[in-house]
Coordinates of C-alpha atoms and ligand atoms in Angstrom, one line a residue:
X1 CA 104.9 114.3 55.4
X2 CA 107.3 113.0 57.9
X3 CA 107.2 112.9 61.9
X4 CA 110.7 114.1 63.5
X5 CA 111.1 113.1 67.3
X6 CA 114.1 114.8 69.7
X7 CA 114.5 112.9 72.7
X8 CA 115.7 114.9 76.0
X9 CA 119.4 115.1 75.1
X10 CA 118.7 116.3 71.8
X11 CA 116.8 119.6 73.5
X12 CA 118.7 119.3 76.1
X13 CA 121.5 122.7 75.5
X14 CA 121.6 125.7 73.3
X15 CA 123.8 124.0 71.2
X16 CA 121.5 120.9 70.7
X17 CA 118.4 122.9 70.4
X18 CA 120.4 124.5 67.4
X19 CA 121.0 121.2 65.6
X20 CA 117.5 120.2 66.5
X21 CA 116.9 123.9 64.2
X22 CA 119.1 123.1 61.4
X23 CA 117.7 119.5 61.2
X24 CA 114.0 120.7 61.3
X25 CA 114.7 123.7 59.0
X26 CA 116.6 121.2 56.2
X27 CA 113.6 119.4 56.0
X28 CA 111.6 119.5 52.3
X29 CA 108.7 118.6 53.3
X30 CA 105.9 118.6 55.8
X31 CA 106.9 117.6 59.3
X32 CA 105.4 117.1 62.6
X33 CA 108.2 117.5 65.7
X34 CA 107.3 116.0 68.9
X35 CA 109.7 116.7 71.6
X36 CA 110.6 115.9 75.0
X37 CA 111.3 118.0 78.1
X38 CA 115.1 119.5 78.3
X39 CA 117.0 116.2 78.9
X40 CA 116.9 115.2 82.6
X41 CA 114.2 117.7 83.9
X42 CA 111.6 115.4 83.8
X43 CA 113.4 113.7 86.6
X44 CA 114.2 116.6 88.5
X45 CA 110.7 117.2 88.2
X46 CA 109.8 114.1 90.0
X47 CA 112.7 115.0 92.5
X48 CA 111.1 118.3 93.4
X49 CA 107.3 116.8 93.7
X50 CA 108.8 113.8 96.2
X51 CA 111.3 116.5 98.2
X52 CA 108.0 118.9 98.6
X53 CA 106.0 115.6 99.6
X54 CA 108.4 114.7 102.2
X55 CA 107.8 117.9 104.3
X56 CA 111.4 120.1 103.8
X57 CA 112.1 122.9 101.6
X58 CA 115.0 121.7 99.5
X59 CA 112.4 121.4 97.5
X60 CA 112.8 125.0 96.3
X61 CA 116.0 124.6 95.2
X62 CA 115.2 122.3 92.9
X63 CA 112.4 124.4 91.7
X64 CA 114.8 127.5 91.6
X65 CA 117.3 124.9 89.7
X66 CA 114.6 124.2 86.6
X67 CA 113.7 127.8 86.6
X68 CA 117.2 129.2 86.0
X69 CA 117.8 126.0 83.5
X70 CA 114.8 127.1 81.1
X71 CA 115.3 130.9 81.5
X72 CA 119.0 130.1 80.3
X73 CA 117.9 127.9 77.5
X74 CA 115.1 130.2 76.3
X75 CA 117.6 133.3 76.4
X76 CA 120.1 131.4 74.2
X77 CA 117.6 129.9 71.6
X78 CA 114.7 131.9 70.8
X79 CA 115.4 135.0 68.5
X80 CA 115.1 138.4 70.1
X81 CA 111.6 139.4 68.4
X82 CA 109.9 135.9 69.9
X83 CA 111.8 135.6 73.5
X84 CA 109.0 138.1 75.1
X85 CA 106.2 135.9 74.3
X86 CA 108.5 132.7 74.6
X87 CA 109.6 133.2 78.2
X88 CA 105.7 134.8 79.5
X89 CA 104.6 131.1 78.4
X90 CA 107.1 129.6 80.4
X91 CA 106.8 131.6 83.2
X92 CA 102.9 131.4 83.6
X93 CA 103.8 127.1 83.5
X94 CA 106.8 127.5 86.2
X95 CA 104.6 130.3 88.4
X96 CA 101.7 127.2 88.5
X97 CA 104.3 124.5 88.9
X98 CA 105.3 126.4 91.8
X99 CA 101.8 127.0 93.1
X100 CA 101.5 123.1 93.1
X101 CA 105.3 121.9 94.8
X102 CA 104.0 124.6 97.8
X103 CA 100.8 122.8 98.0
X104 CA 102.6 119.2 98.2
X105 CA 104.7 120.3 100.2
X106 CA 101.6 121.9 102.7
X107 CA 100.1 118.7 102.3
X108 CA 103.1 117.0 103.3
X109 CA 101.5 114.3 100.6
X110 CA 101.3 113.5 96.9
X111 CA 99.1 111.0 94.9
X112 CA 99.9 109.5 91.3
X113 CA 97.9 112.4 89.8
X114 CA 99.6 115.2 91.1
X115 CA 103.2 113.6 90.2
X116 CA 101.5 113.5 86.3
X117 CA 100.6 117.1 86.6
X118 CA 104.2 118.1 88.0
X119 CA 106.0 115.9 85.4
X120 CA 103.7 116.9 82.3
X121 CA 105.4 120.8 83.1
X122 CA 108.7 119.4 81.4
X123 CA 107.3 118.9 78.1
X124 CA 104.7 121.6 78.6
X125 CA 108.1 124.0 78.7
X126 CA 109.9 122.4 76.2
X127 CA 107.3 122.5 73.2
X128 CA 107.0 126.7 73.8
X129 CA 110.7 127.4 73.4
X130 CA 111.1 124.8 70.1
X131 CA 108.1 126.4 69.1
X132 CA 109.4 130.0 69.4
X133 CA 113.2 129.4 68.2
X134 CA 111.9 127.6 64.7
X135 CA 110.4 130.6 62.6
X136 CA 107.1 129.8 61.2
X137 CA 106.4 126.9 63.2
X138 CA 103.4 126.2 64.7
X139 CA 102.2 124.3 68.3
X140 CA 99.8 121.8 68.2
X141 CA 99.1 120.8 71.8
X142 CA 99.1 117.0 72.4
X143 CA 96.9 117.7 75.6
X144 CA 94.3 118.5 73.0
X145 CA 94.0 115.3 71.4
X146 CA 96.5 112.3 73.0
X147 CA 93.9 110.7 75.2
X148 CA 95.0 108.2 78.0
X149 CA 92.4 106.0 80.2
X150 CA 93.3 103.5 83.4
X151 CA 94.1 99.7 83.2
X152 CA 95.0 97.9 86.2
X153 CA 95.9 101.7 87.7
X154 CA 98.2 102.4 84.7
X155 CA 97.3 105.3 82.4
X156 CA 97.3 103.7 78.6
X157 CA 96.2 104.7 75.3
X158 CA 92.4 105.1 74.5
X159 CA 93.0 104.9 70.9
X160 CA 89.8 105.9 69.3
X161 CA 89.6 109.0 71.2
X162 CA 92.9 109.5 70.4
X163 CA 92.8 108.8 66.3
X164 CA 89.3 110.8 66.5
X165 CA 90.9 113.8 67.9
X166 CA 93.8 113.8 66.1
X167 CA 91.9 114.2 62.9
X168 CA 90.1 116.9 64.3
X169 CA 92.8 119.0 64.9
X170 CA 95.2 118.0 62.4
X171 CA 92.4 118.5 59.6
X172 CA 92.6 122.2 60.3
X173 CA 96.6 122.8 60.1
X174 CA 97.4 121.1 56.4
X175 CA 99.3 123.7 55.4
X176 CA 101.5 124.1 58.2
X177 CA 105.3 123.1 57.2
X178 CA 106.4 122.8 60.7
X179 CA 104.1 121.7 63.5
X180 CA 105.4 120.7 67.3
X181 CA 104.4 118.6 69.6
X182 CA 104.9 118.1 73.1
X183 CA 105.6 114.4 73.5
X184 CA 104.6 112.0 76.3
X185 CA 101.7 114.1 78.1
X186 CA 98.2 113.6 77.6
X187 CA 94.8 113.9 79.3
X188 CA 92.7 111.0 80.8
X189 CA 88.9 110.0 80.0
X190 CA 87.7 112.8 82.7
X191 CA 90.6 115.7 81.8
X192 CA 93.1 115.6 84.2
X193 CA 96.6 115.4 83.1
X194 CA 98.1 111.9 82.5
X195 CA 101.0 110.7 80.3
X196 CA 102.2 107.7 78.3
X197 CA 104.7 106.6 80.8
X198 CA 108.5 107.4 80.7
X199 CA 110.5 107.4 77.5
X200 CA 106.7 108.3 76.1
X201 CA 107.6 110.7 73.3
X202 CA 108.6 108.6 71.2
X203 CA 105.2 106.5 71.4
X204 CA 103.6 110.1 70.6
X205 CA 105.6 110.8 67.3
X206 CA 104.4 107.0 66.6
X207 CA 100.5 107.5 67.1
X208 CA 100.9 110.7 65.0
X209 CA 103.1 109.0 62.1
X210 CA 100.3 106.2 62.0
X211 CA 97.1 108.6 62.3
X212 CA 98.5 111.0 59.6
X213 CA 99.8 108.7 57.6
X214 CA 103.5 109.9 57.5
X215 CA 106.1 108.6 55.1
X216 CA 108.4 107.5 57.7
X217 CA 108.9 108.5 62.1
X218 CA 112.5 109.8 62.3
X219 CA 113.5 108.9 66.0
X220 CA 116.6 111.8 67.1
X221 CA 118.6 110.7 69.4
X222 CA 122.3 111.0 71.2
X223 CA 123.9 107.2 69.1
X224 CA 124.5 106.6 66.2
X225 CA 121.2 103.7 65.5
X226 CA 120.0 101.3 67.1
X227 CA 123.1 99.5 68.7
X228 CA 124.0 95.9 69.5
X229 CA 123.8 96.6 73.0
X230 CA 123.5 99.6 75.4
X231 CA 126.8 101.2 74.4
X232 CA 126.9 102.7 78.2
X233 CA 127.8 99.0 79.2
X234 CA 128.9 97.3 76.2
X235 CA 132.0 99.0 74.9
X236 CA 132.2 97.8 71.9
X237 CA 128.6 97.5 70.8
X238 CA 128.1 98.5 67.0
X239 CA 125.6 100.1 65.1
X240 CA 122.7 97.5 63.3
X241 CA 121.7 99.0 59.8
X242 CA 118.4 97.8 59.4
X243 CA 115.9 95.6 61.5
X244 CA 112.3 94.0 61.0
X245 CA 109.6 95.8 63.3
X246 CA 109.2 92.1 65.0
X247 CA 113.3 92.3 65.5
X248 CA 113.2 95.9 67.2
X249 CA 110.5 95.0 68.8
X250 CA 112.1 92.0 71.0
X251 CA 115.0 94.2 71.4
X252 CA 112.9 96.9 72.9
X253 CA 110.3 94.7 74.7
X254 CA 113.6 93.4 76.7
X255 CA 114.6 97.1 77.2
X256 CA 116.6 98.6 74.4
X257 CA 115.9 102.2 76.1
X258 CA 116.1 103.8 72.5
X259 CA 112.9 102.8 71.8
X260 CA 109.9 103.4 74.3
X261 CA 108.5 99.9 73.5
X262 CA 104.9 100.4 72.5
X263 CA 106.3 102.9 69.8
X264 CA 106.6 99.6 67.3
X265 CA 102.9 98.7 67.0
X266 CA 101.3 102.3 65.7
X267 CA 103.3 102.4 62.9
X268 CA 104.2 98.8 62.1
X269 CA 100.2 98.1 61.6
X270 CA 100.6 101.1 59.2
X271 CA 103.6 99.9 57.6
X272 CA 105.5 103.1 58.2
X273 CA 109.2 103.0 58.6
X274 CA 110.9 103.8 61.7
X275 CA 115.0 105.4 61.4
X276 CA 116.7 106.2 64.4
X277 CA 119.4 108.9 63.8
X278 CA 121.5 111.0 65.8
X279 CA 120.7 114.8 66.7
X280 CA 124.9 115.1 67.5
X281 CA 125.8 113.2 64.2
X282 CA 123.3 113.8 61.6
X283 CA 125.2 112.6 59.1
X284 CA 125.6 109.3 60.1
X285 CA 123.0 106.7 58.3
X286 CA 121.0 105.7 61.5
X287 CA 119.0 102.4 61.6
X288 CA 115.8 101.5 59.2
X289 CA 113.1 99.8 61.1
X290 CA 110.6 98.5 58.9
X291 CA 110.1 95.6 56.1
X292 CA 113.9 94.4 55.4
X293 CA 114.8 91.7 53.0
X294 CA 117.6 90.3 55.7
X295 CA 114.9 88.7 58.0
X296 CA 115.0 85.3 56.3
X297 CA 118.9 84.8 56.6
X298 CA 120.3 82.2 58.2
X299 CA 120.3 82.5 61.9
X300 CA 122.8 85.4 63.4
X301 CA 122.4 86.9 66.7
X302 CA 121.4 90.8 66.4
X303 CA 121.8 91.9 69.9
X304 CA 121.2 92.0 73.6
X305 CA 119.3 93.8 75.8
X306 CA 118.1 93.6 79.5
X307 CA 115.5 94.6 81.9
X308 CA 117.9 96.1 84.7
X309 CA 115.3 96.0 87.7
X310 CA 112.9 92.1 87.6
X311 CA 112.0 90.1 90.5
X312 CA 111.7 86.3 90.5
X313 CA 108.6 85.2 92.1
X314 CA 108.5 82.0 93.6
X315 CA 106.1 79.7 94.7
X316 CA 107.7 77.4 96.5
X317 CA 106.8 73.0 96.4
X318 CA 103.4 74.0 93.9
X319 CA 101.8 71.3 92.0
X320 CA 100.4 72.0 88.2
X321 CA 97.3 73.1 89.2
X322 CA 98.8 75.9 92.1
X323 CA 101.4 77.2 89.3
X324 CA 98.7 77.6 86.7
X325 CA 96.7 79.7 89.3
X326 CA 99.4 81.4 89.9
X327 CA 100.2 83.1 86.3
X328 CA 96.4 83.4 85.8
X329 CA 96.1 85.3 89.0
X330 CA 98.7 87.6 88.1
X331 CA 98.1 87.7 84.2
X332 CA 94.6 88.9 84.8
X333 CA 95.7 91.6 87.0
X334 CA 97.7 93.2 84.2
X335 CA 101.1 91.9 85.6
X336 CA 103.4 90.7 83.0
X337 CA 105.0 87.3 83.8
X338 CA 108.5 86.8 82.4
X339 CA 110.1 83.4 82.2
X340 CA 108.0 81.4 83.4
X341 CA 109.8 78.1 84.5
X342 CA 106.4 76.1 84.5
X343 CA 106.9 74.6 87.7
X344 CA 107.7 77.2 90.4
X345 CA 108.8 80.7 89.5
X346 CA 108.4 83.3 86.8
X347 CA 110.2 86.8 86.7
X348 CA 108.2 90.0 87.2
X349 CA 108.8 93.7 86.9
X350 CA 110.3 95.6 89.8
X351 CA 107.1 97.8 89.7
X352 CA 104.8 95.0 89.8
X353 CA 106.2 92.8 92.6
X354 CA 104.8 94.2 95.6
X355 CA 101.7 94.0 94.3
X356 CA 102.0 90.0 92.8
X357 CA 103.2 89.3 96.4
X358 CA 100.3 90.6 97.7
X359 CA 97.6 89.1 94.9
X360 CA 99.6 85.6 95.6
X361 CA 98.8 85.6 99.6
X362 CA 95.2 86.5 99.1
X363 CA 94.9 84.1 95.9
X364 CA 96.2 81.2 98.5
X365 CA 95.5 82.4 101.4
X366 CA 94.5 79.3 104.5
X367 CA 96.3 76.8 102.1
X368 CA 99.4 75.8 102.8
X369 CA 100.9 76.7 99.5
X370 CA 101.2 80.5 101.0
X371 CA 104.1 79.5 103.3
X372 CA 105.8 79.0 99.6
X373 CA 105.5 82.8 98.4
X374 CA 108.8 84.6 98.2
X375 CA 109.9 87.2 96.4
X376 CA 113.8 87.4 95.0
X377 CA 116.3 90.3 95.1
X378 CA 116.4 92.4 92.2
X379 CA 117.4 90.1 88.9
X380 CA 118.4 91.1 85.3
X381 CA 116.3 89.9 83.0
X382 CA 119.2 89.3 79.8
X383 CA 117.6 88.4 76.2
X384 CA 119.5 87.2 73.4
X385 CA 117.9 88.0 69.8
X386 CA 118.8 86.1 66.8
X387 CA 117.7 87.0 63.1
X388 CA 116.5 83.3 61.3
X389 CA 115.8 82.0 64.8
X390 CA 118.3 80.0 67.0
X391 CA 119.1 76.1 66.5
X392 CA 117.6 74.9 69.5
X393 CA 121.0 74.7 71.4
X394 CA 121.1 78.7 72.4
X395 CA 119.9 78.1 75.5
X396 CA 122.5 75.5 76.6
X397 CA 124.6 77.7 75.1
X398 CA 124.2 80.9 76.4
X399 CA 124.0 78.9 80.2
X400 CA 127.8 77.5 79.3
X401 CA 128.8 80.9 78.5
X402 CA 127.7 82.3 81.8
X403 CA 129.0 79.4 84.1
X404 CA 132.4 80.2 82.4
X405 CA 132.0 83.8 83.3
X406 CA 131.2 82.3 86.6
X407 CA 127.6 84.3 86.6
X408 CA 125.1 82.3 88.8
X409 CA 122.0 81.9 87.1
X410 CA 118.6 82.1 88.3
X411 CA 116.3 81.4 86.0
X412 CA 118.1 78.9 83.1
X413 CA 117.7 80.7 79.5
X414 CA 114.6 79.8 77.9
X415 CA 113.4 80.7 74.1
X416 CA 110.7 83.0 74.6
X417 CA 110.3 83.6 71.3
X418 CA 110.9 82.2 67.9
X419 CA 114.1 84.5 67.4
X420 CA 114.8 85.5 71.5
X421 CA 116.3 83.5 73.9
X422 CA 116.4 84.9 77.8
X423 CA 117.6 84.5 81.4
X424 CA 117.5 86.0 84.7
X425 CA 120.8 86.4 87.2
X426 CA 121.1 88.4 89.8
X427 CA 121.1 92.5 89.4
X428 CA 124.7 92.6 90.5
X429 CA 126.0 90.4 87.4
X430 CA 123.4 92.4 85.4
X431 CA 126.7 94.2 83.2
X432 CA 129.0 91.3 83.1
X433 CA 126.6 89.1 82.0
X434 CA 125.6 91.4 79.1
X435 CA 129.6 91.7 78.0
X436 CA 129.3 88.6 78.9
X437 CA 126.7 87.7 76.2
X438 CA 127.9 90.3 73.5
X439 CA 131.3 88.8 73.6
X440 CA 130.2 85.4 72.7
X441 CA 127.6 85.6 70.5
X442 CA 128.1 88.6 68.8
X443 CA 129.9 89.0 66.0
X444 CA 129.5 93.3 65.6
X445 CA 132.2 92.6 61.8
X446 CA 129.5 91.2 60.3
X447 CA 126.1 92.3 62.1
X448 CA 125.4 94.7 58.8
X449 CA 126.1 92.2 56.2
Ligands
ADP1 P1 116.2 110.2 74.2 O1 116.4 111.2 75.3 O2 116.7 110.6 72.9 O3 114.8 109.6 74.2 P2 117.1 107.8 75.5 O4 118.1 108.0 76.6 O5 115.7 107.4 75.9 O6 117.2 109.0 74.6 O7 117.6 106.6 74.6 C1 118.9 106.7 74.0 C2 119.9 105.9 74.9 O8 119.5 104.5 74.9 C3 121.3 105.9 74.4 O9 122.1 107.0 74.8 C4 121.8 104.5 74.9 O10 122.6 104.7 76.0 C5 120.6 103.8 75.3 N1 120.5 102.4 74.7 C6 120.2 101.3 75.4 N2 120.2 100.2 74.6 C7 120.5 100.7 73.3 C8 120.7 100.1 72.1 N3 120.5 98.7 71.9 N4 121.0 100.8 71.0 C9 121.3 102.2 71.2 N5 121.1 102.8 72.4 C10 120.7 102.1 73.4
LIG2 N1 110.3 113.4 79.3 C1 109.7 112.0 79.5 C2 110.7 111.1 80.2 O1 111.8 111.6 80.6 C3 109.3 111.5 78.2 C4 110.4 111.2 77.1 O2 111.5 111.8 77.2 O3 110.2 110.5 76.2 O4 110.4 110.0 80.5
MG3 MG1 113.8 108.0 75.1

């Protein structure tokens, strides 16, 4: 049994939908399909729950926007005898999603919860008109068994609801050849609508691969693999046959968008290969994620990726014992601390800096260390990973090639890692400095040797 995941772009047009069709279809054996929502509605989504918020009616264009989008799509993809039943699904979702905008938008107010409920609609679409255009296939609804719970107000997994549900439902469908999923939503501890964050579907296909113990998770996409760097900034990036889970991880953990980065763990504690291949070239090899006998080569830098939206936080003139309270305060309050410079600063998320500003003035609040709390304009965080580690002189080397490049830097490259080296610089320099980086320490002619 396999798991097959199709990201947005790959169910994004007729035409996609079809390849998405032919792929499932050529399949021999048993697979699982999670898919995400028609590529870019999930964002439209949002659009439409923040417009109704804010008190106008454009609103309702949006709305009237994803309504024509899906009743297109359906029309074109599902066979005459299903597109009845396909589109009264869809309708009953976009008649509620409706129902909910006009509320927002009588509220004149929306909280985290109701932006989960609008968003989950995408995939809740999506899943119907897969589900109808592949003959014999069956839905297996993820809000049935992919269970989420709050951490420092962020919905995560609650795995063993999760893996006990799972087998539940999937203990009932074993001789199903084609069952799909709607990826990334999921229900919280008391049932209301919640989801695995964005880029989530991919995390999905990997709690299904692991829990049903699936030969491999096929991750279907719009490139070729996974790439030495983005290939919307990096023209020339190239296409990395194989990587080690810990290898793809780094890469994704420093935001490689192909893979949600939580995706890795399910399946690499399983030991369950990951490919990435592409929905618009399905002939093309792809990239194998999993055990690979080129981790223990000598050293050769894989590829870069970057965080496009970090903050450094600062704590200006703190002694050893201030700094240490500082990444303590902030560590324990679920916010991730990049780079720490052990002296001063350390990077955080966009997301998260509002709130470390704020845990930092209460934390030293009446001491005079507070007068030292500032918070940076948005930063890149750039990361360098090397296969067989780096010599020790990365760093320096990676800060020469920037000063060349006449990047300022603000926060020096650090190894974070036994096989990653990283550095912040200011947003602005964010795609020169990964050209910057590919260029010099890249060498794409022999990445797959
Ligand atoms: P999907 O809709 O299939 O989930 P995503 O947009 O989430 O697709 O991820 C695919 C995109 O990730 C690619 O189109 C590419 O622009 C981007 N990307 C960023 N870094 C990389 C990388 N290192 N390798 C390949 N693609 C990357
Ligand atoms: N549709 C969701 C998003 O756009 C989840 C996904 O595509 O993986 O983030
Ligand atoms: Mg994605």
């Amino acid at each position: 049994m396999k798991v097959l995941k199709f990201g947005g772009t790959s169910v994004g047009t007729p035409e996609s939908l079809r390849s998405v069709r032919a792929i499932v279809e050529n399949q021999p054996e048993q697979c699982v399909v999670t898919v995400s929502a028609l590529g870019g509605i999930t964002d439209r989504l949002i659009a439409a729950a923040d417009c109704a918020a804010s008190g106008g009616d454009s609103y309702a264009d949006i709305y009237a926007e994803i309504c024509a989008r899906h009743r297109r799509v359906c029309e074109a993809v599902v066979p005459s005898g299903y597109l009845g039943g396909a589109w009264s699904g869809v309708k009953t979702l976009l008649d509620e999603l409706e129902t909910i905008l006009k509320a927002i938008n009588l509220l004149g107010e929306i909280t985290e919860r109701t932006r989960d409920l609008v968003v989950s609609y995408g995939e809740r679409m999506s899943c119907i008109i897969v589900a109808s255009m592949i003959p014999g296939a069956r839905l297996a609804h993820s809000l049935d068994y992919i269970r989420t719970r709050r951490h420092f107000g962020k919905s995560v997994l609650d795995s063993e609801n999760t893996s006990k549900l799972i087998a539940d439902k999937f203990a009932g469908l074993g001789s199903e050849r084609i069952i799909i999923v709607p990826g990334f939503i999921a229900r919280d501890t008391d049932g209301r609508i919640s989801n695995l964050g964005r880029g989530g579907s991919d995390y999905t296909a990997a709690i299904l691969a692991a829990e049903l113990n699936a030969n491999v998770l096929e991750i279907w996409t719009d490139v070729d693999g996974f790439m030495t760097a983005d290939p919307r900034i990096v023209g020339n990036a190239a296409v990395i046959d194989a990587l080690s889970f810990v290898e793809a991880m780094e890469l994704c953990n420093f935001g490689a968008k192909v893979v949600y980065p939580p995706t890795i763990y399910p399946v690499f504690h399983k030991n369950i290969p990951i490919i990435i291949k592409n929905t618009f070239n399905p002939t093309a090899a792809g990239t194998f994620i999993g055990d690979t006998d080129k981790t223990m080569q000598t050293a050769q830098a894989l590829g870069v990726s970057s965080i496009a939206d970090t903050r450094l936080i600062t704590l200006r003139g703190a002694d050893n014992g201030q700094y240490a309270r500082m990444i303590n305060i902030l560590t324990r309050n679920g916010i991730e601390t990049l780079l720490p410079d052990g002296r001063e600063s350390c990077g955080v998320r966009g997301n998260d800096a509002a709130r470390a500003e704020a845990l930092l003035t209460e934390e030293f609040a009446g001491e005079s260390a507070a007068d030292g709390i500032s918070i940076s304009e948005p930063q890149a965080t750039v990361a360098l990973i090397v296969r067989g580690g780096g010599d020790g002189q990365l760093p320096a080397n990676i800060a020469n090639a920037l000063n060349e490049a006449g990047i300022p830097i603000s926060q020096a490259p650090q190894q974070v890692s036994a096989g990653t080296v990283a550095c912040m610089i200011s947003a602005n320099d964010h795609k020169e400095a990964l050209k910057t980086i590919h260029t010099n320490f890249i060498n794409t002619s022999n990445i797959n040797d």
